[in-house]
JSON list of C-alpha atoms and ligand atoms in Angstrom, two decimals:
[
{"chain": "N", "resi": 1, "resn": "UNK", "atom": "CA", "xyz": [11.51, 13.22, -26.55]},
{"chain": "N", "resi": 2, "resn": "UNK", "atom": "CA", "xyz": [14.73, 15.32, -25.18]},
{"chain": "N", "resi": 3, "resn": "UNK", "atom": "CA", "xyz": [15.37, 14.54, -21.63]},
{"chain": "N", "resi": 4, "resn": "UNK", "atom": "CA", "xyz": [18.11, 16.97, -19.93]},
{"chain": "N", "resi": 5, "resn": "UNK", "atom": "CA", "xyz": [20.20, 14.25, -17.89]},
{"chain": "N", "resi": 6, "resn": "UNK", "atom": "CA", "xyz": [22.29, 14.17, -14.91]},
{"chain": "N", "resi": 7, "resn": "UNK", "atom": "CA", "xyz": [23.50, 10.49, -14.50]},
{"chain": "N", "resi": 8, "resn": "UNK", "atom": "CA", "xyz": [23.93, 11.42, -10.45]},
{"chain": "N", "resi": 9, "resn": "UNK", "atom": "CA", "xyz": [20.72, 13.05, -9.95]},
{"chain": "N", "resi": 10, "resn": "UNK", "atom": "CA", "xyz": [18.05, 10.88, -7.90]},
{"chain": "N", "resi": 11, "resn": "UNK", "atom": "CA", "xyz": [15.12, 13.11, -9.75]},
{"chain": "N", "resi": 12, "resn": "UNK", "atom": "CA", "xyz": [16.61, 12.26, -13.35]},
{"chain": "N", "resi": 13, "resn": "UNK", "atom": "CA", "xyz": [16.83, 8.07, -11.82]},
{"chain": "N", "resi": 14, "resn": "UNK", "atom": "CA", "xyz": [12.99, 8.12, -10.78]},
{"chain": "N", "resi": 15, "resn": "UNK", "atom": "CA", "xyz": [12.06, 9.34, -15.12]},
{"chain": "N", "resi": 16, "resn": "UNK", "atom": "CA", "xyz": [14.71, 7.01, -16.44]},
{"chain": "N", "resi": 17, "resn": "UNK", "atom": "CA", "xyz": [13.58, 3.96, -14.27]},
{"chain": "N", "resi": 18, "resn": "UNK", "atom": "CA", "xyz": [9.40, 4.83, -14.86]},
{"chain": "N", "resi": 19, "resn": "UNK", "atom": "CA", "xyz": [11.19, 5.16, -18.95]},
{"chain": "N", "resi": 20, "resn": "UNK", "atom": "CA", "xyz": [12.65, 1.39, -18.51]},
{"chain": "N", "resi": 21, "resn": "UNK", "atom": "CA", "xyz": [9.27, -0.33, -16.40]},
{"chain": "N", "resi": 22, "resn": "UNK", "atom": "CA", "xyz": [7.04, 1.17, -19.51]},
{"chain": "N", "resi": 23, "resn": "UNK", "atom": "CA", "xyz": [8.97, 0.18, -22.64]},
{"chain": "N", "resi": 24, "resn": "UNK", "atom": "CA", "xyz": [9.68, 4.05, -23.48]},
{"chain": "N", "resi": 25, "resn": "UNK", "atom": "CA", "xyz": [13.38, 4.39, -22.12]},
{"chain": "N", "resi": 26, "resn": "UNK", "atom": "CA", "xyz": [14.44, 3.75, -26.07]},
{"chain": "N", "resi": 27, "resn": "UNK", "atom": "CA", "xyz": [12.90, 7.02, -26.96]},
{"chain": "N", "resi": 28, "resn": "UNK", "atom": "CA", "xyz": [14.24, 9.35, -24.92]},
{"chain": "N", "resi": 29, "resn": "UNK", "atom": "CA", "xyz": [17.31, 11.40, -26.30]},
{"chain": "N", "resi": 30, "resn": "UNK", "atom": "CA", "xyz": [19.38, 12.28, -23.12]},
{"chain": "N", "resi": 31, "resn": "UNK", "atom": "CA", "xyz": [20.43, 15.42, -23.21]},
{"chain": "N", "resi": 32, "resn": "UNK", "atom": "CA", "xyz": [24.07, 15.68, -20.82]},
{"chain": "N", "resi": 33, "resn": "UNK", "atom": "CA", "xyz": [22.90, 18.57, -18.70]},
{"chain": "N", "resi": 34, "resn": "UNK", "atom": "CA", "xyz": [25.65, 19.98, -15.71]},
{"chain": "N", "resi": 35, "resn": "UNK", "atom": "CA", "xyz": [22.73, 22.58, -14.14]},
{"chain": "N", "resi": 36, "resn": "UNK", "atom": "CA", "xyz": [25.58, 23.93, -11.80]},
{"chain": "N", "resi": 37, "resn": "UNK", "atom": "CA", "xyz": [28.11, 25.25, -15.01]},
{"chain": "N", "resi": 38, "resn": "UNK", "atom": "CA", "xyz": [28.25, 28.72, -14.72]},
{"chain": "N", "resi": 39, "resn": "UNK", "atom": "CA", "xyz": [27.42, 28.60, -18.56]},
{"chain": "N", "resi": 40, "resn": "UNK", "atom": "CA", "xyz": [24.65, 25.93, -18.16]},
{"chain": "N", "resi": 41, "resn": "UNK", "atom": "CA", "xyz": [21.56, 26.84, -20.44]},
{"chain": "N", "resi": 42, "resn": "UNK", "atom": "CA", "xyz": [19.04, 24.78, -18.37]},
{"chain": "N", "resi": 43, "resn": "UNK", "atom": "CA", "xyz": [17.34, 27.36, -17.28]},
{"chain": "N", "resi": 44, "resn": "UNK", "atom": "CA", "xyz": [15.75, 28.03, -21.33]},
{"chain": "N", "resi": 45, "resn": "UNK", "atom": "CA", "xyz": [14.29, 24.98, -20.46]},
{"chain": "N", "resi": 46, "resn": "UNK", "atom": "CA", "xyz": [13.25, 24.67, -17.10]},
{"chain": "N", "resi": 47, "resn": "UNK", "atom": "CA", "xyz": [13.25, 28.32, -15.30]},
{"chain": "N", "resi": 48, "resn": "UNK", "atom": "CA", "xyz": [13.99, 26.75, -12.13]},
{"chain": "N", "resi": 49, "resn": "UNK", "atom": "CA", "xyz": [17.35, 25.83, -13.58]},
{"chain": "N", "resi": 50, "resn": "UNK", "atom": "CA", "xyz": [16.65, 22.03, -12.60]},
{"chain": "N", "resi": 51, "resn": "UNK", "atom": "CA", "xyz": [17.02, 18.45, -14.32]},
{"chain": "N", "resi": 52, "resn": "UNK", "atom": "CA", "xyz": [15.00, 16.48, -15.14]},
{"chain": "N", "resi": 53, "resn": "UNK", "atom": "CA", "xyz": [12.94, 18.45, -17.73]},
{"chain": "N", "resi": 54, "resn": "UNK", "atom": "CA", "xyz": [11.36, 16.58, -20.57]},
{"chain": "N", "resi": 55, "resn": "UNK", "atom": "CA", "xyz": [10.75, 18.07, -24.29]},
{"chain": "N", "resi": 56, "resn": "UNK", "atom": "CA", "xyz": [8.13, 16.01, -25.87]},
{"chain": "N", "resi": 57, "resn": "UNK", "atom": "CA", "xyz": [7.45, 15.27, -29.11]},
{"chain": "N", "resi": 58, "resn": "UNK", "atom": "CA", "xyz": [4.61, 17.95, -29.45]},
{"chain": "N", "resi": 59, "resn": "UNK", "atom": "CA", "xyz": [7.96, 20.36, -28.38]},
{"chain": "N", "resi": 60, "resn": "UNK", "atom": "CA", "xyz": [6.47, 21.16, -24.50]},
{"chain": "N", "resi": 61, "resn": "UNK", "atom": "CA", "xyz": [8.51, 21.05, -21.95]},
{"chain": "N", "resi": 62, "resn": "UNK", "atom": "CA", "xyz": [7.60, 19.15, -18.83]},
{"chain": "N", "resi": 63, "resn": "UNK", "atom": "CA", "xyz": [9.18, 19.17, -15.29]},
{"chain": "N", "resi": 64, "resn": "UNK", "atom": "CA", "xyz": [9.54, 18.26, -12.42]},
{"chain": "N", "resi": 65, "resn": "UNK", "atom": "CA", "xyz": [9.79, 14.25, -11.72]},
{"chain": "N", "resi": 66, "resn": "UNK", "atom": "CA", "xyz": [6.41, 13.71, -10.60]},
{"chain": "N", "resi": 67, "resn": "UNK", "atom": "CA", "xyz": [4.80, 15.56, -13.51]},
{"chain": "N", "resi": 68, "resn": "UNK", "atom": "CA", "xyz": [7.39, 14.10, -15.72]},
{"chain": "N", "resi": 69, "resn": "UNK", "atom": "CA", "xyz": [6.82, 10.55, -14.58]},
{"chain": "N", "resi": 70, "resn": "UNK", "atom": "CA", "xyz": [3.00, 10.80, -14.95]},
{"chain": "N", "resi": 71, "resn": "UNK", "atom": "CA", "xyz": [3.35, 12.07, -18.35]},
{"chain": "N", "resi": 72, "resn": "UNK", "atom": "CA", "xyz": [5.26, 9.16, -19.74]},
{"chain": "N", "resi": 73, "resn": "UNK", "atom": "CA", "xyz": [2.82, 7.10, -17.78]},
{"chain": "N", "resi": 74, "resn": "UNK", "atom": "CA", "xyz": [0.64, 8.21, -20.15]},
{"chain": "N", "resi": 75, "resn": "UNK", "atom": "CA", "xyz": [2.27, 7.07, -22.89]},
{"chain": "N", "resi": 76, "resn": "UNK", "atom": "CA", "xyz": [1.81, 3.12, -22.90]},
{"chain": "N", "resi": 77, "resn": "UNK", "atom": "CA", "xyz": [-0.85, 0.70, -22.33]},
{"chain": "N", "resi": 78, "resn": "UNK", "atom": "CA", "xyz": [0.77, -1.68, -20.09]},
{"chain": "N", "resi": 79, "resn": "UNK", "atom": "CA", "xyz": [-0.35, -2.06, -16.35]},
{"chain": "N", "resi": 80, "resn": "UNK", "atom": "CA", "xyz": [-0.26, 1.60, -15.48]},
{"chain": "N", "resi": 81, "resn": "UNK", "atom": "CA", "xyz": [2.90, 3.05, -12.53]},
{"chain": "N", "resi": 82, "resn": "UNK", "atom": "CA", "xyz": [0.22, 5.93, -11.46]},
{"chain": "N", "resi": 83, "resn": "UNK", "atom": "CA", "xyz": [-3.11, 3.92, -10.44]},
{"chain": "N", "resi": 84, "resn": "UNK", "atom": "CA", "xyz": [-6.04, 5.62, -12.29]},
{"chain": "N", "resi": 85, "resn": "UNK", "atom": "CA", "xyz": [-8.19, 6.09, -9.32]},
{"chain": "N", "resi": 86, "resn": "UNK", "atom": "CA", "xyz": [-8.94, 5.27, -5.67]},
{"chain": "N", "resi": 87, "resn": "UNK", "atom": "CA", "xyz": [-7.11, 4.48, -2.60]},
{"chain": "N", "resi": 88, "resn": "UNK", "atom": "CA", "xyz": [-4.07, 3.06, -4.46]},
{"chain": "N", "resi": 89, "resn": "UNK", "atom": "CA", "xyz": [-3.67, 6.05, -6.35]},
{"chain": "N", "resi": 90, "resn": "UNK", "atom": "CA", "xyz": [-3.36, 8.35, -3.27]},
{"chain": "N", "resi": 91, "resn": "UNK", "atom": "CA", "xyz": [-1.16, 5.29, -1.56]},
{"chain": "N", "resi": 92, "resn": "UNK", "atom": "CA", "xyz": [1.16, 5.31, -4.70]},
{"chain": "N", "resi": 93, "resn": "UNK", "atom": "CA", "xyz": [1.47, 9.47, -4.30]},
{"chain": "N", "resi": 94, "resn": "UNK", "atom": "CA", "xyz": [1.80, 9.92, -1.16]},
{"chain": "N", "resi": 95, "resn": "UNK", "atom": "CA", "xyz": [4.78, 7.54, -0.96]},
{"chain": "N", "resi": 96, "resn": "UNK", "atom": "CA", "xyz": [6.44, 9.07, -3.96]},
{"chain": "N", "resi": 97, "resn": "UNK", "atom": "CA", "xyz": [5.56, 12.88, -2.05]},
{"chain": "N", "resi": 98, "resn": "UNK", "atom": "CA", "xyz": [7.59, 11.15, 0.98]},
{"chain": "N", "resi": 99, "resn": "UNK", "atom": "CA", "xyz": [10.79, 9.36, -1.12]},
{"chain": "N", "resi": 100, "resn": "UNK", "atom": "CA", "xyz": [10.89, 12.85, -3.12]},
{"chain": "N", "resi": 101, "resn": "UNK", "atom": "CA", "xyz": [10.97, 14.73, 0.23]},
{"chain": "N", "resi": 102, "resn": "UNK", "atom": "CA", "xyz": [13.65, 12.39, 1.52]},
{"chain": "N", "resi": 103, "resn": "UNK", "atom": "CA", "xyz": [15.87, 13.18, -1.82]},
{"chain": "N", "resi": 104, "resn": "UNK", "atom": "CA", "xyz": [15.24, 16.92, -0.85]},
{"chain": "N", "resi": 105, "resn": "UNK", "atom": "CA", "xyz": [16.21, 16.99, 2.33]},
{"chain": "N", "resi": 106, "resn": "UNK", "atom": "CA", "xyz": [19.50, 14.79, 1.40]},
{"chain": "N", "resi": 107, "resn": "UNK", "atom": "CA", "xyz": [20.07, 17.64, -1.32]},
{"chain": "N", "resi": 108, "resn": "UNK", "atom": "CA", "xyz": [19.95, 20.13, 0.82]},
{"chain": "N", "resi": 109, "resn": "UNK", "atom": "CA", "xyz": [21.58, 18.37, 3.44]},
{"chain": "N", "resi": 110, "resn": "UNK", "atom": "CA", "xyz": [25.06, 18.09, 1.21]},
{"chain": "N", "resi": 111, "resn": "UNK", "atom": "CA", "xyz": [24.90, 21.26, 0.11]},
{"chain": "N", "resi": 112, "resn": "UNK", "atom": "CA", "xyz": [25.06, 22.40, 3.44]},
{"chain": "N", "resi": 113, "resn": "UNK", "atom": "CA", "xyz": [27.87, 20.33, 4.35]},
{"chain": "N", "resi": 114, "resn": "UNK", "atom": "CA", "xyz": [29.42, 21.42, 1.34]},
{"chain": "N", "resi": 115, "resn": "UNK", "atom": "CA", "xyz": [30.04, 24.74, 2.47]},
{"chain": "N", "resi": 116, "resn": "UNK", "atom": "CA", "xyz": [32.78, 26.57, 3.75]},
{"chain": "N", "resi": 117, "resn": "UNK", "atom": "CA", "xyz": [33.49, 26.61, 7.60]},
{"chain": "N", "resi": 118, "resn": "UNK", "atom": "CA", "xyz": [31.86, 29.17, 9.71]},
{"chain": "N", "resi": 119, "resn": "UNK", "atom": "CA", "xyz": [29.13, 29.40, 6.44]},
{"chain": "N", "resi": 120, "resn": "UNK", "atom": "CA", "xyz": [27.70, 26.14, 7.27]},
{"chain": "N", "resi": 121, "resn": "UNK", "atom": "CA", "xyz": [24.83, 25.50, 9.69]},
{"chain": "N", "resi": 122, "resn": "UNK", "atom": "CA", "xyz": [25.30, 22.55, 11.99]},
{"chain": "N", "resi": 123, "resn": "UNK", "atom": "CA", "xyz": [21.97, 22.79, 12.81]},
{"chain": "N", "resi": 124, "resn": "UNK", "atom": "CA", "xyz": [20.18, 22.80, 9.42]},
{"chain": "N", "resi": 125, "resn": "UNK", "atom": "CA", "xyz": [22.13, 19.78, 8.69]},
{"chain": "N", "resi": 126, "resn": "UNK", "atom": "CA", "xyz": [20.56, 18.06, 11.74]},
{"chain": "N", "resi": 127, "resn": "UNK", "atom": "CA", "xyz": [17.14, 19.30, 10.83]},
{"chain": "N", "resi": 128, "resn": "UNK", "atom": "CA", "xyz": [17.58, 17.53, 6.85]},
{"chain": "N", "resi": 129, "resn": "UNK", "atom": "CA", "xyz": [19.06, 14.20, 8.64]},
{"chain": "N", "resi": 130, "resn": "UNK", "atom": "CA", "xyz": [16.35, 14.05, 11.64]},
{"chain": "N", "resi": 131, "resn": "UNK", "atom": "CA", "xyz": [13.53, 14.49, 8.34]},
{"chain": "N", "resi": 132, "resn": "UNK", "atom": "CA", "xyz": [15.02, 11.46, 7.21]},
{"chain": "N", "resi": 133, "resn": "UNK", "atom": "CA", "xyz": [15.29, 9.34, 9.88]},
{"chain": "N", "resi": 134, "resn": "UNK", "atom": "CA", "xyz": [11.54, 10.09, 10.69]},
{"chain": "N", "resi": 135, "resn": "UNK", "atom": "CA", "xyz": [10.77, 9.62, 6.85]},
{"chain": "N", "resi": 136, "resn": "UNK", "atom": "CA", "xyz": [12.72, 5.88, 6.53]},
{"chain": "N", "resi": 137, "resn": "UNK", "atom": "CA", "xyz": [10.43, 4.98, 10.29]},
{"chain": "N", "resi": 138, "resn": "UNK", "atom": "CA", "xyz": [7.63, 5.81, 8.46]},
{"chain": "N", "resi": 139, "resn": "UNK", "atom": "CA", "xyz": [8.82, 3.49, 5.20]},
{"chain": "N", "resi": 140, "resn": "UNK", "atom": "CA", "xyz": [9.84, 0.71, 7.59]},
{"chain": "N", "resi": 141, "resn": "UNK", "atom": "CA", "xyz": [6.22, 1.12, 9.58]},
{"chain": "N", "resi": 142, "resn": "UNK", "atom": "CA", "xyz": [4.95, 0.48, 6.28]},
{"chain": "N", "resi": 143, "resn": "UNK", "atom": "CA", "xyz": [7.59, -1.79, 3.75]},
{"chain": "N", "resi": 144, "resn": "UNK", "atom": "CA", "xyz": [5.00, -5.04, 4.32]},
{"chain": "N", "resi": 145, "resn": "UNK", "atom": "CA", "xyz": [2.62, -3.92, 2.71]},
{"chain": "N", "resi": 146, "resn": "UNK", "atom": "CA", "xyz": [4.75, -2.67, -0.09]},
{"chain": "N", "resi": 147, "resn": "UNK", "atom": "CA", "xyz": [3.63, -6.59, -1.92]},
{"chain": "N", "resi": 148, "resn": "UNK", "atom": "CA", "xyz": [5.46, -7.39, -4.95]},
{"chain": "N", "resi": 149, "resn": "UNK", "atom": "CA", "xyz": [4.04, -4.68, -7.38]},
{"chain": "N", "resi": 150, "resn": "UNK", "atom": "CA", "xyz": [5.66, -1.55, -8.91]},
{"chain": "N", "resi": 151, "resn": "UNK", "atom": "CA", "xyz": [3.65, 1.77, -8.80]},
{"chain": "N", "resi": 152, "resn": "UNK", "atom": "CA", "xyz": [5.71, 5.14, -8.54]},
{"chain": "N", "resi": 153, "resn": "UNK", "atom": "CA", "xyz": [5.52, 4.83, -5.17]},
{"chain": "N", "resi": 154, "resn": "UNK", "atom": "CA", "xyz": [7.77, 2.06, -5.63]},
{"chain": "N", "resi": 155, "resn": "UNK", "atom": "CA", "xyz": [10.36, 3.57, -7.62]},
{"chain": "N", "resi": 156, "resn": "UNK", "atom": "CA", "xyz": [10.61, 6.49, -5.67]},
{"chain": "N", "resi": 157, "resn": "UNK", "atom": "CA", "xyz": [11.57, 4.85, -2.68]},
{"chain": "N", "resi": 158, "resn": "UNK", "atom": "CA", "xyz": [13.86, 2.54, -4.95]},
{"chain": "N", "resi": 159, "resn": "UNK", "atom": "CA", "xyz": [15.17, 5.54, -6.01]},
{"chain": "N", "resi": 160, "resn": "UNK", "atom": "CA", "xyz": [15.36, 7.23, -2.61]},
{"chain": "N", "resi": 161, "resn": "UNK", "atom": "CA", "xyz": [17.18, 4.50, -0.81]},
{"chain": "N", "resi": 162, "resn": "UNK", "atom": "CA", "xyz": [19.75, 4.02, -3.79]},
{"chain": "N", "resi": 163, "resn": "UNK", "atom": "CA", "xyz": [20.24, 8.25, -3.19]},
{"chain": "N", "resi": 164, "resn": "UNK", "atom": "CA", "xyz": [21.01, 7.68, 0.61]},
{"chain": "N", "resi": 165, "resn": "UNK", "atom": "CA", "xyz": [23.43, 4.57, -0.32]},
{"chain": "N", "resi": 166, "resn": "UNK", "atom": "CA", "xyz": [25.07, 7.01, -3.15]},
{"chain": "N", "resi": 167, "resn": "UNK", "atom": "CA", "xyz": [26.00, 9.91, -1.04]},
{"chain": "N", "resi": 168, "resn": "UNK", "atom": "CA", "xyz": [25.50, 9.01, 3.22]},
{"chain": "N", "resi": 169, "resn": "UNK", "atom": "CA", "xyz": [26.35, 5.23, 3.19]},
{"chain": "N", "resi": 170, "resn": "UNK", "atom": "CA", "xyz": [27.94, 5.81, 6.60]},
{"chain": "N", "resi": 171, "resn": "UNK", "atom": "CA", "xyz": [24.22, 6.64, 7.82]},
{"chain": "N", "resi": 172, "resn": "UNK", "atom": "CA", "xyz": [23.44, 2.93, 6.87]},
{"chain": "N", "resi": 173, "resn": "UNK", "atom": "CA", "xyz": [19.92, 3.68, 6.93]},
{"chain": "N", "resi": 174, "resn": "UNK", "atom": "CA", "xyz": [19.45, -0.52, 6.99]},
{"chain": "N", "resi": 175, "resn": "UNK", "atom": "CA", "xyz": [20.29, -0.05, 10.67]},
{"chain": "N", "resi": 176, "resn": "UNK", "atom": "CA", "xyz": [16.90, -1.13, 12.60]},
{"chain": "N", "resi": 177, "resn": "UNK", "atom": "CA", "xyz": [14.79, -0.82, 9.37]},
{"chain": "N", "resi": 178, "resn": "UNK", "atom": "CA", "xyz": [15.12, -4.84, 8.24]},
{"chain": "N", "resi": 179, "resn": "UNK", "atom": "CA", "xyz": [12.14, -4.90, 6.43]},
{"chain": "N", "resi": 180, "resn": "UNK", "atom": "CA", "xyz": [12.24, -1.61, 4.48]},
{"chain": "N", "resi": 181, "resn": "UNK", "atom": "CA", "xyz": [16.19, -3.48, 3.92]},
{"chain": "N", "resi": 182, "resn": "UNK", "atom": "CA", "xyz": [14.98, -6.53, 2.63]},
{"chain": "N", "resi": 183, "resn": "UNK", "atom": "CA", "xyz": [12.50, -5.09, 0.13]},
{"chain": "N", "resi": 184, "resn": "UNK", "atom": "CA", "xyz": [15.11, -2.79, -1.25]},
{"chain": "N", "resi": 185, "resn": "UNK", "atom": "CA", "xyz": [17.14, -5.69, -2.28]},
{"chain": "N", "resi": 186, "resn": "UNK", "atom": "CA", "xyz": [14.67, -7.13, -3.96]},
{"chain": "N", "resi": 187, "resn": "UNK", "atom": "CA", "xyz": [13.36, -4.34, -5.56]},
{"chain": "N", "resi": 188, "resn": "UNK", "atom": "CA", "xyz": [16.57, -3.43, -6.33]},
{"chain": "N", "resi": 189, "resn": "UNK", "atom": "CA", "xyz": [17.18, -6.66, -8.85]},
{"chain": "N", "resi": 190, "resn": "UNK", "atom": "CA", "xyz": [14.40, -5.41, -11.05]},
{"chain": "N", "resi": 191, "resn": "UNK", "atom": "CA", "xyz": [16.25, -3.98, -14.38]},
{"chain": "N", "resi": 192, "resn": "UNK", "atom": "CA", "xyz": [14.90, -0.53, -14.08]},
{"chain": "N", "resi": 193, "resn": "UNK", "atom": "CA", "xyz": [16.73, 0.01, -10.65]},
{"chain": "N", "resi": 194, "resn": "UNK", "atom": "CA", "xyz": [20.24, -1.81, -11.39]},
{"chain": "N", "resi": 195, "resn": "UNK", "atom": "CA", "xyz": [20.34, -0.03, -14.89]},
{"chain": "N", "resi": 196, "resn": "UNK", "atom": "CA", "xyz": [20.21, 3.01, -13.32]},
{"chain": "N", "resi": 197, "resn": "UNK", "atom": "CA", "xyz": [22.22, 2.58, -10.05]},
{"chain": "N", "resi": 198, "resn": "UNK", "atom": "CA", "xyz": [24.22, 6.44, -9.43]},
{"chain": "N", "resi": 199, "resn": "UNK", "atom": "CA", "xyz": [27.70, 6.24, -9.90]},
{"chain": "N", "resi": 200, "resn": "UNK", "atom": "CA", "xyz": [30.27, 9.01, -9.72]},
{"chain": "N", "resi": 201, "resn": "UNK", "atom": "CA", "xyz": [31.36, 10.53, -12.68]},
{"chain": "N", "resi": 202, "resn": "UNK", "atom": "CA", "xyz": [34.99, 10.67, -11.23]},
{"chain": "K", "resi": 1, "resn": "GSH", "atom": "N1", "xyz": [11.44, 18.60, -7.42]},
{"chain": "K", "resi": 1, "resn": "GSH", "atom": "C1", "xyz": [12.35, 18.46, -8.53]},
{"chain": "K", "resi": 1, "resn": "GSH", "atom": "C2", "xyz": [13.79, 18.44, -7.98]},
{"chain": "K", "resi": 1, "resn": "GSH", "atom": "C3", "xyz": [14.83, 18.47, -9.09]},
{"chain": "K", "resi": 1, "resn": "GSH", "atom": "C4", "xyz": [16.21, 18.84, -8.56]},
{"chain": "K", "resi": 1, "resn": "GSH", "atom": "O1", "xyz": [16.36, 19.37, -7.45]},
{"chain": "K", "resi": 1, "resn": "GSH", "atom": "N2", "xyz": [17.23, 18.53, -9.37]},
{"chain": "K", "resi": 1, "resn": "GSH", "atom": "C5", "xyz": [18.58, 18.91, -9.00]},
{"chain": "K", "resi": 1, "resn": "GSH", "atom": "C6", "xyz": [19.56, 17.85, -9.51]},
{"chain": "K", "resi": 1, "resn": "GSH", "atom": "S1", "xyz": [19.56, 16.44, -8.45]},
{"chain": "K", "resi": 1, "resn": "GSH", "atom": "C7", "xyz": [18.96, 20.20, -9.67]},
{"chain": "K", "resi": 1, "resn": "GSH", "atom": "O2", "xyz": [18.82, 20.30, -10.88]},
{"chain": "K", "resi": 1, "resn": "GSH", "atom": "N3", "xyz": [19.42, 21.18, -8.89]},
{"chain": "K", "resi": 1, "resn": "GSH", "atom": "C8", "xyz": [19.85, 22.45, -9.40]},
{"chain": "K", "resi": 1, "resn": "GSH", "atom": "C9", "xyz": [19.45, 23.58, -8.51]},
{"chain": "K", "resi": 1, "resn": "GSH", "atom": "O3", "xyz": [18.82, 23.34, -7.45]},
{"chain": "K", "resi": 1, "resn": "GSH", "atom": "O4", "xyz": [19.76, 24.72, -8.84]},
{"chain": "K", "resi": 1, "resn": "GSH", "atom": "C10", "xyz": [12.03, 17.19, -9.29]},
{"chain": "K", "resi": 1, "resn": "GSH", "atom": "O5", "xyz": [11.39, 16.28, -8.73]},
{"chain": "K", "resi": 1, "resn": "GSH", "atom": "O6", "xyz": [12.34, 17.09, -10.49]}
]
């Protein structure tokens, strides 16, 4: 399987880390993908010029994250990362809906700031960061009853809190959230989530 890889992108993390927690991480060929080259040819693959997008063996190619995560899911018989059925199962996705949504907004949120002066919108900015906040609450409301288990709800936050620590550290999200805090670190020890910690490529 050909996975087109960005070693800072949160989306690519969530794959490689669900790769890692089911055994499959050793066969996926990354594929160094920069989707923002002017001569990038990510968008044969995926039309919405994005990464991650997974070639499988049959030669399909799967995106985005969530469908991309499920599919490898698929793949093992261990304890399954997507419960089959039931409350758990909508528990599991709706958590990973509200980590992904947090990565989106933080996307969108330094692209914004990226731009050039009297381009950028002070107030779209606030809009992504208030999101956010609300979203980590929500987490915190929630972190004890995350228990000790993975699901992809798991790793999506994993991976969504790692993001936030990556690229708005001076947010220190930690700040009134102590229990959403101390999960992350212990989450964070697992080897899926320090093998795949985002560092920049500079
Ligand atoms: N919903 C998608 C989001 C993927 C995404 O936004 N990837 C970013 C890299 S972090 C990207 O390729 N952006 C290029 C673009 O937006 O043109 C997923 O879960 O896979």
């Amino acid at each position: 399987m050909k996975l087109r890889y960005s070693p800072i992108s949160p989306y690519v993390r969530k794959v490689c880390a669900v790769a890692l927690e089911t055994g499959l991480f050793g066969r996926l060929e990354l594929a160094p993908t920069n989707v923002w080259a002017s001569d990038t040819d990510i968008g044969r693959d995926n039309p919405l010029g994005k990464v991650p997008a997974l070639t499988t063996d049959g030669g399909e190619v799967l995106y985005d994250s969530p469908v991309i995560c499920e599919y490898l899911d698929s793949l093992h018989d261990g304890a399954k990362l997507f419960p089959p059925a039931g409350g758990a199962r909508w528990t599991a996705l709706r958590r990973q809906a509200l980590a992904d949504g947090i990565l989106d907004a933080s996307v969108l949120r330094l692209l914004e700031g990226k731009r050039k002066d009297g381009e950028r919108s002070p107030g779209w900015i606030e809009r992504q960061r208030t999101a956010v906040g609300r979203a980590l609450d929500a987490l915190e409301d929630e972190a004890g009853d995350f228990g000790h288990g993975v699901t992809i709800g798991h790793i999506a936050v994993g991976c969504a809190l790692g993001y936030l620590d990556f690229r708005f550290p001076a947010d220190d999200w930690r700040l009134r959230r102590p229990k959403l805090a101390a999960w992350h670190e212990e989450f964070s020890k697992r080897l899926s989530m320090s093998r795949t910690v985002p560092k920049d490529p500079t």
